Structures are given as structure tokens and as C-alpha cells.
Amino acid sequence: MYIVMITPECAPVAKVGGLGDVVQGLSREMGTRGNAVEVILPKYDCMRYDRIWNLHRTYRDLWVPYHDQGVHCDVYFGFVDGLKCFFIDTHSSHHFFNRGTFYGHNDDPERFAFFSRAALEFMLKANKHPEVIHCHDWQTALAPVLLFDLYKPMGMSHPRVCYTLHNLKHQGVTGEQTLRQVGLNPAHYMTQERLQDNFNHRAINLMKGGIVYSNFVTTVSPRYAEEIKYSDLGYGLQRTLHVHGVKFGGVLNGVDYNVWNPEIDPHISCQYTIETLHDKYKNKETLRNRLWMHQGFKPMIAVISRLDHQKGVGLIRHGIFYALEKGCQFVLLGSSSDPATNNDFLELKHHLNDNPDCHLEIGYDEELAHLIYAGADMIVVPSAFEPCGLTQMIAMKYGTVPIVRGVGGLADTVFDADYASKSYHERNGYVFHDFDNEGLESAMKRAIGLWHDYPQFFRELMANGMRCDYSWNHPGRHYLNIYNYIKE
Ligand code: ADP
């Protein structure tokens, strides 16, 4: 099958969070299964160019209709870890993708609406006729709308669209001018059945358009699929998901075990397996040395996360102090797109600077993340909500025990050591429910207690996590079924 991903992110070149990992992992899995996969991305100035092989201009002078004129683009091609990627480079005074950051600009809806149109224009001009186009999140939600209303009449009648919702909190709610700019007549779309926002009837909702116009809609875990349909985690799209319920379902994300795997990870100091689990501790030593932390007999608790309300920043903060009070070490790797939150954590870092049991790294560091997954004993994920969450699944692969709040994909993947209705060998972490300090403490206390008092049982929990198969194998099969279903 010929599959094209239209996406704002693809790890490792353009990654803000899990979306980037998912596009990379799913694309590679589809390729391994014998499909032809291509990825179309914006050519951001802030990408990891060192991770693109043989980048060169492959298509010159692509004129993309915008307003009443056209924007001049070129398309570049390169391999990213073996994946075929096309990068749309725009030459315009808007500097759409030359802003130094991926997101966070007032005109984000316009930037990505333009990208969606440019991706389709490129496919049309370059004569690409994939069987399936897979779009991701609000940024590319206009692609199915443009495909079925503008490009189909121009001859692109072939492709079917699968659309994945990675996070309902961000829907791309914007003014109708965004549609007009990319050549769509707003009057046609300003209805409840189409793109009109369910809260603000004067706004359009790009994500809603993606749901309405795609042939199949997925989200990133079965639990989250239920949550967004039946609770206010749908942020207003509950009714739309009900109306389109027959073409909607949750598929748990996978983890790319070619990238996240302690047996082959080049970024860690000592590779290990379940059989050589004692070698994990060499990574703990390396991590401590690298971060100037004390070497001693203490459990190491980690957080690797965007610092956002969704991720439970208040609880993360509390968790740091609780862990230190209980005689543990704590490492945090995180950053926020909100400067005030970054500053709060920088102040906290300053406050804890002299503590040899604690290190806060405020920023984004892919390589350090690998070493933390390998070196830590436990990872904390106290999310307010979590569509899927990759950090708990990656951590388990590294034998790092997750302590999570039982929501969304966290509830689908972590099973409590004491209370899960699963057999012992399927229990792999600690789960709490109340979104408050006491809730978090209740789970951390049990985890720390087991580490100290029953190390043998703690090691079993680590091994249970390592044995879980959260690779792309199962989700890859699900997605292939979906692609085949919509193709027919
Ligand atoms: P989300 O997509 O909501 O941010 P996920 O758990 O789905 O959360 O995915 C997070 C991904 O981003 C993981 O691969 C994690 O290792 C990575 N990550 C998060 N914060 C950082 C950081 N500061 N530095 C490096 N990697 C990070």
C-alpha cells in the first residue's frame, strides 16, 4: 500500500512531544510491513538538520494558492532514519516556518492551514496518488477538507484519509478568514454539521473539520477514546464524535523499539536486557556523574515531560519535595512553551542547586532523556489527562517502574502492583486516581517502600514492565486494518 503521512512533527527531526514519536514509529512499522511510506512536513528552520541524510531540493517552484495570489515554495527531500521525508519550504514574507520554534505563534492556524494546502498541492503537481493519506492533529485537519472539496475535482479522487487525534485540548479554533486564505468559501463550512465550532458559533474548528471529512478517525488509546466521547475531556467535540461514532476508535500508540531499547541504545553507558538487569545500575552511576549527583544507596525518581498543566506541574513539583523528604534522589528533564512556567522551574532549580540528590534540567535534550530512562528506578507521570503517554511505556522497556495517574493511555498500560485486577506477572507499576498531593504520595510511598523493603519484588515489577510488548507490532496491525477498511 502507498501511504503518505501529512504531519507537523516527525521524530527526531521535528519533535515537540509524542506526536513526533508516533509518526516516526508508525511510518517505520508500515514500511517494515512492506508498504511504501512517505512523510510530508514543513521545512522548519529549527529542525535537527544533522539527523536528515542527503537533504536536497527535489521540486522547484511549487506555487501554492494563498489569498488571491500564490506563495512560492520549494520541496526538499531527505531520509530521516531511513524514512522518506519531504519538507515544504515557503518563500514568503510571512516566514511561516522560519520562526525559531515549531508552535506558539498567533497565526499558528494560518501557518498550518497553509501547510495543509501546500502538501496537497505538492501531491497533485508531483503526481502522487497514495491509497491512504494519514493526517495528524489540528495542524493538518484541513487536508481532508481540501482534498474532498478542492482536490478531488482536480483529479485526486483516489486517496482515503485516516485522521488521528493526539490531543483534544488543542483544536485549532480560528476565524473564518483561515478558510478563505486557503481557497475555501467560509459560508459553505459555517454549519454545525461541518466546521462551525461547537462553543463559539462565529469561529471555525479545524479539528472538527478533520473529524467530519475523514474516512476514519482514531485517537491514541482506547480509554481516551471513551473519555473524549463521554466527558468534558472532549473539549466540546463530544457530540461530533458521537455523530461520527461509526468511523471512530482508539488505537494505543506504540513505542519504536529500534529507538527506545536498552539492548541497543547508543546513548546509554551500558546496554542491558532482563537477564543482565544489574547493568542498568551502571547507567544510574553515569547519570549521577553527569549531573553531579551523589552516589549512594537511594532510589532515583525521574520526570521527563513537557511542563504543562496537562502533565500535572503542581504535582510534579510536590513529587520532587516528597521524594527528597523520603530520602530519594530526583531528576527532572522538562520544558514549557510558557516562559512563566519555565521561570518557576528555573527558580526551583536555583533553590535546590546545592542538593546533591536533585537535578532539574530545564530544556529539551533527546540524548539525556535516553540516559534518564536507563538510569532511573521510577518515573512519575501525574497527568491531569493523558491521551496515551509514551514516557511510561518507554520507561517500562528500560525497567524503570512507572508511577502514574490512572487516566487515558496511562490507565491502559500501567497496572498497579497492589490493586490491579491482573495476575501478578502482569502488574508493572503504581497507579493513583485523585489529582492531588495525597493521591500522588499514596502511590510514591508504596513504590519507595517496595524498593527499600522488598528489592526482589521490586525487580520483578521491573521485569514485568520490560516484558510488556508496547511495540508498534499490535497498533501497526490495527492501522493496517483501518487503512484496508477505508480503501474498500
Ligand atoms: P506529549 O506528547 O503529551 O508531550 P508523550 O508522553 O506522548 O507526551 O511523549 C513525550 C515524548 O517527548 C517522549 O518521547 C519523551 O521522552 C519526550 N520528552 C518530553 N519532554 C522532553 C524533554 N524535555 N527532553 C527530551 N525529551 C522529552
PDB file of C-alpha atoms in Angstrom, residues 129-257:
ATOM      1  CA  HIS A 129      -1.622   9.161  -5.753  1.00  0.00           C
ATOM      2  CA  PRO A 130      -1.392   7.404  -2.391  1.00  0.00           C
ATOM      3  CA  GLU A 131      -4.093   4.998  -1.362  1.00  0.00           C
ATOM      4  CA  VAL A 132      -4.145   6.421   2.133  1.00  0.00           C
ATOM      5  CA  ILE A 133      -3.293   9.847   3.486  1.00  0.00           C
ATOM      6  CA  HIS A 134      -2.826   9.846   7.254  1.00  0.00           C
ATOM      7  CA  CYS A 135      -3.202  13.268   8.912  1.00  0.00           C
ATOM      8  CA  HIS A 136      -2.346  14.191  12.483  1.00  0.00           C
ATOM      9  CA  ASP A 137      -3.901  16.615  14.955  1.00  0.00           C
ATOM     10  CA  TRP A 138      -5.489  20.006  14.281  1.00  0.00           C
ATOM     11  CA  GLN A 139      -2.492  21.246  12.316  1.00  0.00           C
ATOM     12  CA  THR A 140      -3.280  19.026   9.329  1.00  0.00           C
ATOM     13  CA  ALA A 141      -7.044  18.702   9.833  1.00  0.00           C
ATOM     14  CA  LEU A 142      -7.817  20.850   6.803  1.00  0.00           C
ATOM     15  CA  ALA A 143      -6.123  18.385   4.469  1.00  0.00           C
ATOM     16  CA  PRO A 144      -9.193  16.075   4.198  1.00  0.00           C
ATOM     17  CA  VAL A 145     -11.484  19.092   3.748  1.00  0.00           C
ATOM     18  CA  LEU A 146      -9.280  20.452   0.975  1.00  0.00           C
ATOM     19  CA  LEU A 147      -8.871  17.017  -0.551  1.00  0.00           C
ATOM     20  CA  PHE A 148     -12.534  16.196  -0.841  1.00  0.00           C
ATOM     21  CA  ASP A 149     -13.784  19.654  -1.803  1.00  0.00           C
ATOM     22  CA  LEU A 150     -10.965  21.117  -3.895  1.00  0.00           C
ATOM     23  CA  TYR A 151      -8.530  18.450  -4.995  1.00  0.00           C
ATOM     24  CA  LYS A 152     -10.901  15.617  -5.784  1.00  0.00           C
ATOM     25  CA  PRO A 153     -12.475  17.623  -8.603  1.00  0.00           C
ATOM     26  CA  MET A 154      -8.931  18.244  -9.875  1.00  0.00           C
ATOM     27  CA  GLY A 155      -8.313  14.519 -10.214  1.00  0.00           C
ATOM     28  CA  MET A 156      -7.172  13.356  -6.759  1.00  0.00           C
ATOM     29  CA  SER A 157     -10.120  11.053  -6.375  1.00  0.00           C
ATOM     30  CA  HIS A 158      -8.106   8.123  -5.155  1.00  0.00           C
ATOM     31  CA  PRO A 159      -6.820   8.720  -1.629  1.00  0.00           C
ATOM     32  CA  ARG A 160      -8.788   7.904   1.507  1.00  0.00           C
ATOM     33  CA  VAL A 161      -7.989   9.728   4.719  1.00  0.00           C
ATOM     34  CA  CYS A 162      -7.270   8.431   8.191  1.00  0.00           C
ATOM     35  CA  TYR A 163      -7.115  11.197  10.789  1.00  0.00           C
ATOM     36  CA  THR A 164      -5.596  10.823  14.252  1.00  0.00           C
ATOM     37  CA  LEU A 165      -6.484  12.987  17.252  1.00  0.00           C
ATOM     38  CA  HIS A 166      -3.445  13.232  19.518  1.00  0.00           C
ATOM     39  CA  ASN A 167      -4.792  15.786  21.980  1.00  0.00           C
ATOM     40  CA  LEU A 168      -8.283  17.309  22.084  1.00  0.00           C
ATOM     41  CA  LYS A 169      -7.133  20.261  24.136  1.00  0.00           C
ATOM     42  CA  HIS A 170      -5.728  21.880  21.012  1.00  0.00           C
ATOM     43  CA  GLN A 171      -8.278  22.035  18.214  1.00  0.00           C
ATOM     44  CA  GLY A 172      -7.265  24.937  16.009  1.00  0.00           C
ATOM     45  CA  VAL A 173     -10.214  27.237  16.698  1.00  0.00           C
ATOM     46  CA  THR A 174      -9.860  30.257  14.469  1.00  0.00           C
ATOM     47  CA  GLY A 175     -11.656  32.848  12.368  1.00  0.00           C
ATOM     48  CA  GLU A 176     -13.242  32.114   9.037  1.00  0.00           C
ATOM     49  CA  GLN A 177     -10.523  34.056   7.202  1.00  0.00           C
ATOM     50  CA  THR A 178      -8.285  30.991   7.665  1.00  0.00           C
ATOM     51  CA  LEU A 179     -10.546  29.101   5.285  1.00  0.00           C
ATOM     52  CA  ARG A 180     -10.748  31.931   2.777  1.00  0.00           C
ATOM     53  CA  GLN A 181      -6.952  32.196   2.681  1.00  0.00           C
ATOM     54  CA  VAL A 182      -6.565  28.603   1.562  1.00  0.00           C
ATOM     55  CA  GLY A 183      -9.315  28.851  -1.033  1.00  0.00           C
ATOM     56  CA  LEU A 184     -12.358  27.529   0.835  1.00  0.00           C
ATOM     57  CA  ASN A 185     -15.592  29.521   0.973  1.00  0.00           C
ATOM     58  CA  PRO A 186     -16.412  30.010   4.691  1.00  0.00           C
ATOM     59  CA  ALA A 187     -20.151  30.271   4.060  1.00  0.00           C
ATOM     60  CA  HIS A 188     -20.162  26.663   2.954  1.00  0.00           C
ATOM     61  CA  TYR A 189     -18.472  25.443   6.150  1.00  0.00           C
ATOM     62  CA  MET A 190     -20.077  27.582   8.861  1.00  0.00           C
ATOM     63  CA  THR A 191     -22.663  25.000   9.844  1.00  0.00           C
ATOM     64  CA  GLN A 192     -22.939  22.647  12.814  1.00  0.00           C
ATOM     65  CA  GLU A 193     -22.540  19.641  10.529  1.00  0.00           C
ATOM     66  CA  ARG A 194     -19.299  20.997   9.126  1.00  0.00           C
ATOM     67  CA  LEU A 195     -16.602  23.226  10.653  1.00  0.00           C
ATOM     68  CA  GLN A 196     -18.504  25.627  12.908  1.00  0.00           C
ATOM     69  CA  ASP A 197     -17.072  25.480  16.434  1.00  0.00           C
ATOM     70  CA  ASN A 198     -19.469  23.854  18.892  1.00  0.00           C
ATOM     71  CA  PHE A 199     -18.929  26.589  21.520  1.00  0.00           C
ATOM     72  CA  ASN A 200     -18.240  29.737  19.547  1.00  0.00           C
ATOM     73  CA  HIS A 201     -20.583  29.844  16.603  1.00  0.00           C
ATOM     74  CA  ARG A 202     -18.615  32.584  14.925  1.00  0.00           C
ATOM     75  CA  ALA A 203     -15.415  30.522  14.838  1.00  0.00           C
ATOM     76  CA  ILE A 204     -14.339  27.561  12.784  1.00  0.00           C
ATOM     77  CA  ASN A 205     -12.792  24.487  14.341  1.00  0.00           C
ATOM     78  CA  LEU A 206     -10.144  22.793  12.232  1.00  0.00           C
ATOM     79  CA  MET A 207     -10.090  19.566  14.241  1.00  0.00           C
ATOM     80  CA  LYS A 208     -13.840  19.249  13.839  1.00  0.00           C
ATOM     81  CA  GLY A 209     -13.338  19.548  10.082  1.00  0.00           C
ATOM     82  CA  GLY A 210     -10.827  16.700  10.192  1.00  0.00           C
ATOM     83  CA  ILE A 211     -13.307  14.503  12.063  1.00  0.00           C
ATOM     84  CA  VAL A 212     -16.200  15.309   9.716  1.00  0.00           C
ATOM     85  CA  TYR A 213     -14.282  14.917   6.441  1.00  0.00           C
ATOM     86  CA  SER A 214     -12.010  11.929   7.096  1.00  0.00           C
ATOM     87  CA  ASN A 215     -12.886   8.364   6.226  1.00  0.00           C
ATOM     88  CA  PHE A 216     -11.720   7.114   9.600  1.00  0.00           C
ATOM     89  CA  VAL A 217     -10.788   8.883  12.825  1.00  0.00           C
ATOM     90  CA  THR A 218      -8.596   7.407  15.529  1.00  0.00           C
ATOM     91  CA  THR A 219      -7.268   8.584  18.812  1.00  0.00           C
ATOM     92  CA  VAL A 220      -4.252   7.299  20.665  1.00  0.00           C
ATOM     93  CA  SER A 221      -5.681   4.964  23.295  1.00  0.00           C
ATOM     94  CA  PRO A 222      -8.986   3.122  23.872  1.00  0.00           C
ATOM     95  CA  ARG A 223      -9.515   4.766  27.273  1.00  0.00           C
ATOM     96  CA  TYR A 224      -9.005   8.264  25.854  1.00  0.00           C
ATOM     97  CA  ALA A 225     -11.463   7.432  23.045  1.00  0.00           C
ATOM     98  CA  GLU A 226     -14.100   6.856  25.733  1.00  0.00           C
ATOM     99  CA  GLU A 227     -13.072   9.879  27.790  1.00  0.00           C
ATOM    100  CA  ILE A 228     -13.323  12.336  24.898  1.00  0.00           C
ATOM    101  CA  LYS A 229     -16.686  10.943  23.811  1.00  0.00           C
ATOM    102  CA  TYR A 230     -18.316  10.876  27.233  1.00  0.00           C
ATOM    103  CA  SER A 231     -16.659  13.596  29.338  1.00  0.00           C
ATOM    104  CA  ASP A 232     -15.579  17.209  29.057  1.00  0.00           C
ATOM    105  CA  LEU A 233     -12.141  15.949  28.020  1.00  0.00           C
ATOM    106  CA  GLY A 234     -13.698  16.177  24.541  1.00  0.00           C
ATOM    107  CA  TYR A 235     -13.473  19.971  24.964  1.00  0.00           C
ATOM    108  CA  GLY A 236     -16.741  20.442  23.102  1.00  0.00           C
ATOM    109  CA  LEU A 237     -16.266  17.799  20.404  1.00  0.00           C
ATOM    110  CA  GLN A 238     -18.204  15.051  22.241  1.00  0.00           C
ATOM    111  CA  ARG A 239     -21.301  15.478  20.073  1.00  0.00           C
ATOM    112  CA  THR A 240     -19.251  15.496  16.866  1.00  0.00           C
ATOM    113  CA  LEU A 241     -17.546  12.264  17.931  1.00  0.00           C
ATOM    114  CA  HIS A 242     -20.951  10.718  18.644  1.00  0.00           C
ATOM    115  CA  VAL A 243     -22.332  11.752  15.270  1.00  0.00           C
ATOM    116  CA  HIS A 244     -19.290  10.188  13.595  1.00  0.00           C
ATOM    117  CA  GLY A 245     -19.052   7.312  16.061  1.00  0.00           C
ATOM    118  CA  VAL A 246     -19.132   4.533  13.458  1.00  0.00           C
ATOM    119  CA  LYS A 247     -15.847   5.686  11.960  1.00  0.00           C
ATOM    120  CA  PHE A 248     -14.094   6.429  15.265  1.00  0.00           C
ATOM    121  CA  GLY A 249     -11.937   4.284  17.558  1.00  0.00           C
ATOM    122  CA  GLY A 250      -8.943   4.255  19.900  1.00  0.00           C
ATOM    123  CA  VAL A 251      -5.677   2.567  18.943  1.00  0.00           C
ATOM    124  CA  LEU A 252      -2.973   2.518  21.597  1.00  0.00           C
ATOM    125  CA  ASN A 253       0.243   4.150  20.392  1.00  0.00           C
ATOM    126  CA  GLY A 254       3.343   2.028  20.153  1.00  0.00           C
ATOM    127  CA  VAL A 255       6.944   2.684  21.051  1.00  0.00           C
ATOM    128  CA  ASP A 256       9.657   2.327  18.437  1.00  0.00           C
ATOM    129  CA  TYR A 257      11.906  -0.295  19.980  1.00  0.00           C
TER     130      TYR A 257
END
